[in-house]
Amino acid sequence: MPPVRVLIVDDSTTMRALFTTILEEAPGITVIDHAANADEARRVIARDRPDVMTLDVEMPGTSGLELLREVMGDRPMPIIMLSSLTQKGSSATLEALELGAYDCFPKPKAATMEEFHKIGPRLAKLVKAAAAGKAFKSRTASGEVLVGNDYVPGDGVIVLVGNTGGVEMVSTIVNRLPANCPPVIVHLGDAHNVADALVEKLDKTARPAVRAAHDGVPLESGNVYILREAARHAVVDRWPDAAIRLIDGEPIAGHRPSANLLLQSVAKTAGGRAAVGMLSGIGDDGIAVLGALRGAGATTLAVLPDEAKARELPEQAAMIGGAAARPLEGLGRELLMHGALTALAA
């Protein structure tokens, strides 16, 4: 298999050198060129057609976001945004994801080789996944409600799990939920850094209320709860009168919050009242519990891998976890209908 050909775009000479070094050290990756600004990037893209581009958010002249919008509109390709801004869950990060960026990756706080070597393996994995994934133009995140006016929800809970590429899917589903939807918990994995901006935006556009998940918040219909804390795990505590609890603990299989732990708690508390949707993402966090959920009577679905920027998570959910694969719209509708008192339309 030929190596993944990467273009690095950053106005800092130091950053270009550091990112080149750590990516060149990874097997299966070749940095074909660098660009200090949008004009240079355009020339390299036209000449060399890189497989993946890393792009800084803040650049003089044409900004990274402006170049991202241009490229995704004219010739979509996998783009990973690299910036200190991505650490703050800022609106710029959310905008980048909604414009079609494959993912956003935080630069180390210190521009030293020691710090860059720490992030090297994770960034290399992301670059390879981007090359194997799909580049999409920005898709609409709004539309008609997924169910009819006669919809009556059951006594249950919906959980959406994703990371890379999952933010746009979450927006699309949440903006089409009815105001009286069952409580919805959103686990964004490594994309939790956009949670605050996502809550702020979706609460203005969605029919249900959208809020950050805080410790002890009760699960109530008509509410969407987005996990935002990277320092604590989230579980569903007791049933009925369920609540989200945030608990201390070391990362589980490298993840905090852990989707496996969250879904395990859902299986024990909500059982057959739960409906779980696995969205775009990298890795297998959450896959191990899908069988137990289904055994308890829960609905477990995965978005069609061909609809995902990162197909690894939904593909494993279907092949290993036994989740039924659905197109995104069908997935959202079927999750809503789990336990509902109305019949699913043909």
Short mmCIF file of C-alpha atoms in Angstrom, two decimals:
data_model
loop_
_atom_site.label_atom_id
_atom_site.label_comp_id
_atom_site.label_asym_id
_atom_site.label_seq_id
_atom_site.Cartn_x
_atom_site.Cartn_y
_atom_site.Cartn_z
CA MET A 1 0.00 0.00 0.00
CA PRO A 2 1.46 3.39 -0.96
CA PRO A 3 2.17 5.85 1.87
CA VAL A 4 -0.34 8.55 2.77
CA ARG A 5 0.81 11.80 1.13
CA VAL A 6 0.40 14.79 3.45
CA LEU A 7 0.54 18.54 2.89
CA ILE A 8 1.25 20.64 6.01
CA VAL A 9 -0.11 24.20 5.98
CA ASP A 10 1.02 26.49 8.81
CA ASP A 11 2.46 30.00 8.85
CA SER A 12 4.98 29.01 11.54
CA THR A 13 8.28 27.58 10.29
CA THR A 14 8.78 25.86 13.65
CA MET A 15 5.36 24.20 13.56
CA ARG A 16 5.87 22.99 9.99
CA ALA A 17 9.20 21.44 10.97
CA LEU A 18 7.85 19.76 14.11
CA PHE A 19 4.76 18.33 12.44
CA THR A 20 6.89 17.12 9.51
CA THR A 21 9.27 15.32 11.84
CA ILE A 22 6.63 13.43 13.84
CA LEU A 23 4.62 12.47 10.76
CA GLU A 24 7.68 11.35 8.79
CA GLU A 25 8.63 9.10 11.72
CA ALA A 26 5.32 7.24 11.38
CA PRO A 27 5.36 4.28 8.98
CA GLY A 28 3.10 4.68 5.99
CA ILE A 29 3.12 8.52 5.92
CA THR A 30 5.09 10.88 3.68
CA VAL A 31 5.02 14.66 3.97
CA ILE A 32 5.13 15.76 0.33
CA ASP A 33 5.34 19.51 0.91
CA HIS A 34 4.67 22.48 3.19
CA ALA A 35 2.80 25.74 2.72
CA ALA A 36 3.04 28.92 4.78
CA ASN A 37 -0.18 30.46 3.48
CA ALA A 38 -3.28 29.81 1.40
CA ASP A 39 -1.68 30.79 -1.92
CA GLU A 40 1.14 28.29 -1.48
CA ALA A 41 -1.36 25.62 -0.38
CA ARG A 42 -3.49 26.14 -3.50
CA ARG A 43 -0.46 25.63 -5.74
CA VAL A 44 0.58 22.40 -3.99
CA ILE A 45 -2.97 21.03 -4.03
CA ALA A 46 -3.33 21.69 -7.76
CA ARG A 47 0.10 20.27 -8.57
CA ASP A 48 0.43 17.26 -6.24
CA ARG A 49 -3.10 16.30 -5.14
CA PRO A 50 -2.17 15.32 -1.55
CA ASP A 51 -4.17 12.59 0.19
CA VAL A 52 -4.55 14.62 3.42
CA MET A 53 -3.93 18.24 4.37
CA THR A 54 -3.24 19.54 7.86
CA LEU A 55 -4.34 23.15 8.18
CA ASP A 56 -3.81 25.80 10.84
CA VAL A 57 -6.90 27.80 11.84
CA GLU A 58 -5.06 31.08 12.27
CA MET A 59 -3.02 32.30 9.30
CA PRO A 60 -2.32 35.77 7.88
CA GLY A 61 -4.34 36.75 4.83
CA THR A 62 -6.76 33.97 3.96
CA SER A 63 -7.48 32.20 7.25
CA GLY A 64 -7.54 28.45 7.71
CA LEU A 65 -11.32 28.45 7.97
CA GLU A 66 -11.62 30.44 4.75
CA LEU A 67 -9.30 28.08 2.90
CA LEU A 68 -11.19 25.09 4.35
CA ARG A 69 -14.49 26.48 3.04
CA GLU A 70 -12.92 27.06 -0.38
CA VAL A 71 -11.37 23.59 -0.70
CA MET A 72 -14.43 21.73 0.56
CA GLY A 73 -16.59 23.66 -1.88
CA ASP A 74 -14.37 23.19 -4.93
CA ARG A 75 -12.48 19.94 -4.44
CA PRO A 76 -13.32 18.16 -1.17
CA MET A 77 -10.40 16.36 0.49
CA PRO A 78 -9.64 15.11 4.01
CA ILE A 79 -8.47 18.09 6.07
CA ILE A 80 -7.32 17.99 9.70
CA MET A 81 -7.35 21.35 11.46
CA LEU A 82 -4.32 21.88 13.71
CA SER A 83 -4.53 24.78 16.14
CA SER A 84 -4.36 25.80 19.76
CA LEU A 85 -7.94 27.01 19.28
CA THR A 86 -9.14 23.44 19.10
CA GLN A 87 -8.34 22.94 22.80
CA LYS A 88 -11.02 25.42 23.88
CA GLY A 89 -14.08 23.92 22.26
CA SER A 90 -14.40 27.20 20.42
CA SER A 91 -16.92 28.21 17.82
CA ALA A 92 -14.06 28.18 15.29
CA THR A 93 -13.54 24.47 15.88
CA LEU A 94 -17.24 23.74 15.54
CA GLU A 95 -17.38 25.81 12.36
CA ALA A 96 -14.45 23.87 10.92
CA LEU A 97 -16.17 20.54 11.56
CA GLU A 98 -19.43 21.78 10.10
CA LEU A 99 -17.58 23.04 7.00
CA GLY A 100 -16.33 19.51 6.42
CA ALA A 101 -13.00 19.21 8.26
CA TYR A 102 -12.25 15.57 8.93
CA ASP A 103 -11.24 16.38 12.50
CA CYS A 104 -9.60 19.02 14.69
CA PHE A 105 -6.38 18.20 16.54
CA PRO A 106 -4.85 20.40 19.26
CA LYS A 107 -1.29 21.57 18.95
CA PRO A 108 0.87 20.91 22.04
CA LYS A 109 1.06 23.87 24.41
CA ALA A 110 4.87 23.84 24.15
CA ALA A 111 6.55 23.77 20.73
CA THR A 112 9.19 21.21 21.73
CA MET A 113 10.10 17.91 20.14
CA GLU A 114 9.41 16.14 23.44
CA GLU A 115 5.80 17.40 23.49
CA PHE A 116 5.32 16.66 19.80
CA HIS A 117 6.54 13.09 20.19
CA LYS A 118 3.80 12.55 22.76
CA ILE A 119 1.09 13.35 20.21
CA GLY A 120 2.81 11.69 17.24
CA PRO A 121 1.12 8.25 17.33
CA ARG A 122 -2.36 9.72 17.81
CA LEU A 123 -1.94 12.24 14.99
CA ALA A 124 -0.48 9.59 12.67
CA LYS A 125 -3.48 7.33 13.32
CA LEU A 126 -5.81 10.22 12.56
CA VAL A 127 -4.00 11.06 9.31
CA LYS A 128 -4.22 7.44 8.13
CA ALA A 129 -7.89 7.26 9.06
CA ALA A 130 -8.53 10.50 7.16
CA ALA A 131 -6.85 9.09 4.05
CA ALA A 132 -9.00 5.97 4.28
CA GLY A 133 -12.18 7.90 5.07
CA LYS A 134 -14.35 10.22 3.05
CA ALA A 135 -14.39 13.94 2.46
CA PHE A 136 -17.86 15.48 2.44
CA LYS A 137 -19.07 18.91 1.58
CA SER A 138 -21.02 20.48 4.43
CA ARG A 139 -24.42 18.84 4.69
CA THR A 140 -27.60 20.41 5.98
CA ALA A 141 -28.05 20.09 9.74
CA SER A 142 -31.73 20.96 9.77
CA GLY A 143 -34.96 19.74 8.27
CA GLU A 144 -38.41 18.46 9.06
CA VAL A 145 -38.99 16.60 12.27
CA LEU A 146 -38.25 12.87 12.00
CA VAL A 147 -41.70 11.76 13.25
CA GLY A 148 -45.27 12.93 12.83
CA ASN A 149 -47.36 15.17 15.08
CA ASP A 150 -48.99 12.09 16.63
CA TYR A 151 -45.67 10.93 18.07
CA VAL A 152 -45.82 9.85 21.71
CA PRO A 153 -42.46 8.83 23.19
CA GLY A 154 -41.95 5.78 25.32
CA ASP A 155 -40.35 5.74 28.76
CA GLY A 156 -36.78 5.41 27.63
CA VAL A 157 -33.47 7.03 26.78
CA ILE A 158 -31.52 7.54 23.54
CA VAL A 159 -27.71 7.54 23.49
CA LEU A 160 -25.69 8.81 20.52
CA VAL A 161 -22.01 7.77 20.40
CA GLY A 162 -19.40 9.11 17.98
CA ASN A 163 -16.20 11.08 17.69
CA THR A 164 -14.40 11.90 14.45
CA GLY A 165 -17.00 13.10 11.96
CA GLY A 166 -19.79 12.59 14.47
CA VAL A 167 -20.42 16.22 15.38
CA GLU A 168 -22.17 17.05 12.12
CA MET A 169 -24.26 13.88 12.40
CA VAL A 170 -25.30 14.83 15.93
CA SER A 171 -26.38 18.26 14.68
CA THR A 172 -28.39 16.72 11.87
CA ILE A 173 -30.24 14.33 14.19
CA VAL A 174 -30.81 16.75 17.06
CA ASN A 175 -32.20 19.45 14.76
CA ARG A 176 -34.82 16.97 13.55
CA LEU A 177 -35.95 15.67 16.94
CA PRO A 178 -39.47 16.50 18.15
CA ALA A 179 -39.84 18.80 21.15
CA ASN A 180 -41.18 15.87 23.21
CA CYS A 181 -38.34 13.46 22.39
CA PRO A 182 -37.10 11.02 25.04
CA PRO A 183 -34.00 12.22 26.91
CA VAL A 184 -30.97 12.03 24.61
CA ILE A 185 -27.37 11.64 25.83
CA VAL A 186 -24.60 12.59 23.38
CA HIS A 187 -21.12 11.10 23.84
CA LEU A 188 -18.63 12.78 21.50
CA GLY A 189 -15.44 11.01 22.58
CA ASP A 190 -12.35 12.98 21.55
CA ALA A 191 -14.62 15.65 20.05
CA HIS A 192 -15.85 16.71 23.52
CA ASN A 193 -13.85 19.94 23.11
CA VAL A 194 -16.61 21.32 20.88
CA ALA A 195 -19.38 20.50 23.36
CA ASP A 196 -19.90 24.01 24.73
CA ALA A 197 -20.09 25.59 21.29
CA LEU A 198 -22.38 22.79 20.10
CA VAL A 199 -24.73 23.24 23.06
CA GLU A 200 -24.93 26.97 22.47
CA LYS A 201 -25.67 26.55 18.77
CA LEU A 202 -28.13 23.64 18.94
CA ASP A 203 -30.12 25.13 21.81
CA LYS A 204 -31.03 27.97 19.44
CA THR A 205 -32.01 25.74 16.52
CA ALA A 206 -33.38 22.48 17.95
CA ARG A 207 -36.93 21.85 19.14
CA PRO A 208 -35.92 20.12 22.41
CA ALA A 209 -33.73 21.92 24.95
CA VAL A 210 -30.00 21.25 24.52
CA ARG A 211 -27.73 21.47 27.56
CA ALA A 212 -24.36 20.39 28.86
CA ALA A 213 -24.48 17.27 31.01
CA HIS A 214 -23.75 18.15 34.64
CA ASP A 215 -23.43 15.82 37.61
CA GLY A 216 -26.82 14.89 39.00
CA VAL A 217 -28.90 16.36 36.17
CA PRO A 218 -32.15 14.37 35.83
CA LEU A 219 -32.97 12.70 32.53
CA GLU A 220 -36.18 14.32 31.32
CA SER A 221 -38.04 14.14 28.03
CA GLY A 222 -37.61 17.09 25.70
CA ASN A 223 -33.91 17.43 26.60
CA VAL A 224 -30.61 16.63 24.91
CA TYR A 225 -27.59 16.27 27.20
CA ILE A 226 -24.11 16.65 25.66
CA LEU A 227 -21.14 15.31 27.63
CA ARG A 228 -18.43 17.94 27.88
CA GLU A 229 -16.00 16.93 30.63
CA ALA A 230 -12.75 15.16 29.76
CA ALA A 231 -11.75 14.71 33.42
CA ARG A 232 -14.69 12.51 34.50
CA HIS A 233 -16.67 9.54 33.25
CA ALA A 234 -20.44 9.71 32.82
CA VAL A 235 -22.95 7.04 33.87
CA VAL A 236 -26.73 6.80 34.12
CA ASP A 237 -27.66 6.36 37.77
CA ARG A 238 -30.79 4.34 38.72
CA TRP A 239 -34.10 3.83 36.92
CA PRO A 240 -36.75 5.21 37.04
CA ASP A 241 -36.03 8.84 38.01
CA ALA A 242 -32.74 8.46 36.15
CA ALA A 243 -29.95 11.02 36.36
CA ILE A 244 -26.51 11.50 34.83
CA ARG A 245 -23.67 11.13 37.29
CA LEU A 246 -20.11 12.26 36.56
CA ILE A 247 -17.52 10.15 38.36
CA ASP A 248 -13.76 10.31 38.81
CA GLY A 249 -11.59 7.58 37.41
CA GLU A 250 -8.64 6.79 35.18
CA PRO A 251 -9.19 6.51 31.42
CA ILE A 252 -10.64 3.16 30.36
CA ALA A 253 -8.82 1.70 27.36
CA GLY A 254 -7.50 5.21 26.76
CA HIS A 255 -10.91 6.92 26.90
CA ARG A 256 -12.37 9.37 29.39
CA PRO A 257 -15.28 9.72 29.34
CA SER A 258 -15.66 6.08 28.33
CA ALA A 259 -18.53 5.12 26.03
CA ASN A 260 -18.20 1.52 27.23
CA LEU A 261 -18.76 2.60 30.82
CA LEU A 262 -21.67 4.87 29.91
CA LEU A 263 -23.40 2.18 27.85
CA GLN A 264 -22.73 -0.45 30.51
CA SER A 265 -24.56 1.72 33.03
CA VAL A 266 -27.41 2.24 30.54
CA ALA A 267 -27.70 -1.52 30.04
CA LYS A 268 -27.97 -2.06 33.81
CA THR A 269 -30.39 0.78 34.54
CA ALA A 270 -32.53 1.41 31.45
CA GLY A 271 -32.11 -2.02 29.87
CA GLY A 272 -34.77 -2.55 27.21
CA ARG A 273 -35.83 1.07 27.45
CA ALA A 274 -32.60 2.22 25.79
CA ALA A 275 -31.89 2.96 22.13
CA VAL A 276 -28.28 3.48 21.04
CA GLY A 277 -26.95 4.95 17.79
CA MET A 278 -23.28 4.58 16.81
CA LEU A 279 -22.18 7.40 14.52
CA SER A 280 -19.03 8.31 12.61
CA GLY A 281 -15.83 7.71 14.53
CA ILE A 282 -12.44 6.09 14.99
CA GLY A 283 -11.78 3.25 17.42
CA ASP A 284 -14.05 0.82 19.23
CA ASP A 285 -15.16 2.66 22.38
CA GLY A 286 -18.70 1.47 23.11
CA ILE A 287 -18.62 -1.62 20.88
CA ALA A 288 -18.05 -4.15 23.68
CA VAL A 289 -21.35 -3.35 25.41
CA LEU A 290 -23.68 -3.48 22.40
CA GLY A 291 -24.36 -7.19 22.79
CA ALA A 292 -25.37 -6.76 26.44
CA LEU A 293 -27.66 -3.89 25.50
CA ARG A 294 -29.35 -5.90 22.80
CA GLY A 295 -29.70 -8.84 25.17
CA ALA A 296 -31.52 -6.54 27.58
CA GLY A 297 -33.97 -5.58 24.82
CA ALA A 298 -32.39 -2.31 23.73
CA THR A 299 -32.23 -1.11 20.13
CA THR A 300 -28.65 -0.86 18.83
CA LEU A 301 -28.05 0.83 15.47
CA ALA A 302 -25.05 2.07 13.50
CA VAL A 303 -24.95 4.60 10.70
CA LEU A 304 -24.05 3.16 7.32
CA PRO A 305 -20.23 3.25 7.12
CA ASP A 306 -20.40 4.78 3.64
CA GLU A 307 -22.17 7.82 5.14
CA ALA A 308 -19.45 8.36 7.76
CA LYS A 309 -16.28 10.42 7.46
CA ALA A 310 -14.67 7.84 9.76
CA ARG A 311 -16.17 4.42 9.14
CA GLU A 312 -14.24 2.41 11.76
CA LEU A 313 -16.68 2.89 14.66
CA PRO A 314 -19.94 2.20 12.79
CA GLU A 315 -18.34 -0.66 10.86
CA GLN A 316 -17.21 -2.37 14.04
CA ALA A 317 -20.56 -1.66 15.69
CA ALA A 318 -22.25 -3.64 12.91
CA MET A 319 -19.66 -6.39 12.35
CA ILE A 320 -18.56 -7.00 15.95
CA GLY A 321 -21.31 -5.45 18.07
CA GLY A 322 -24.21 -6.72 15.98
CA ALA A 323 -25.80 -3.29 15.54
CA ALA A 324 -28.16 -2.90 12.60
CA ALA A 325 -26.78 -0.56 9.92
CA ARG A 326 -29.07 2.29 8.86
CA PRO A 327 -28.83 5.49 6.81
CA LEU A 328 -28.59 8.51 9.10
CA GLU A 329 -32.20 9.62 8.70
CA GLY A 330 -33.50 6.09 9.21
CA LEU A 331 -31.29 5.68 12.26
CA GLY A 332 -32.69 8.80 13.91
CA ARG A 333 -36.29 7.82 13.22
CA GLU A 334 -35.83 4.25 14.46
CA LEU A 335 -34.19 5.40 17.68
CA LEU A 336 -37.17 7.66 18.35
CA MET A 337 -39.62 4.84 17.68
CA HIS A 338 -38.06 2.45 20.19
CA GLY A 339 -40.71 2.06 22.88
CA ALA A 340 -42.93 4.70 21.33
CA LEU A 341 -46.70 4.30 21.38
CA THR A 342 -47.12 5.11 17.69
CA ALA A 343 -46.35 2.78 14.80
CA LEU A 344 -43.31 3.33 12.62
CA ALA A 345 -44.46 4.64 9.26
CA ALA A 346 -43.86 2.32 6.35
#
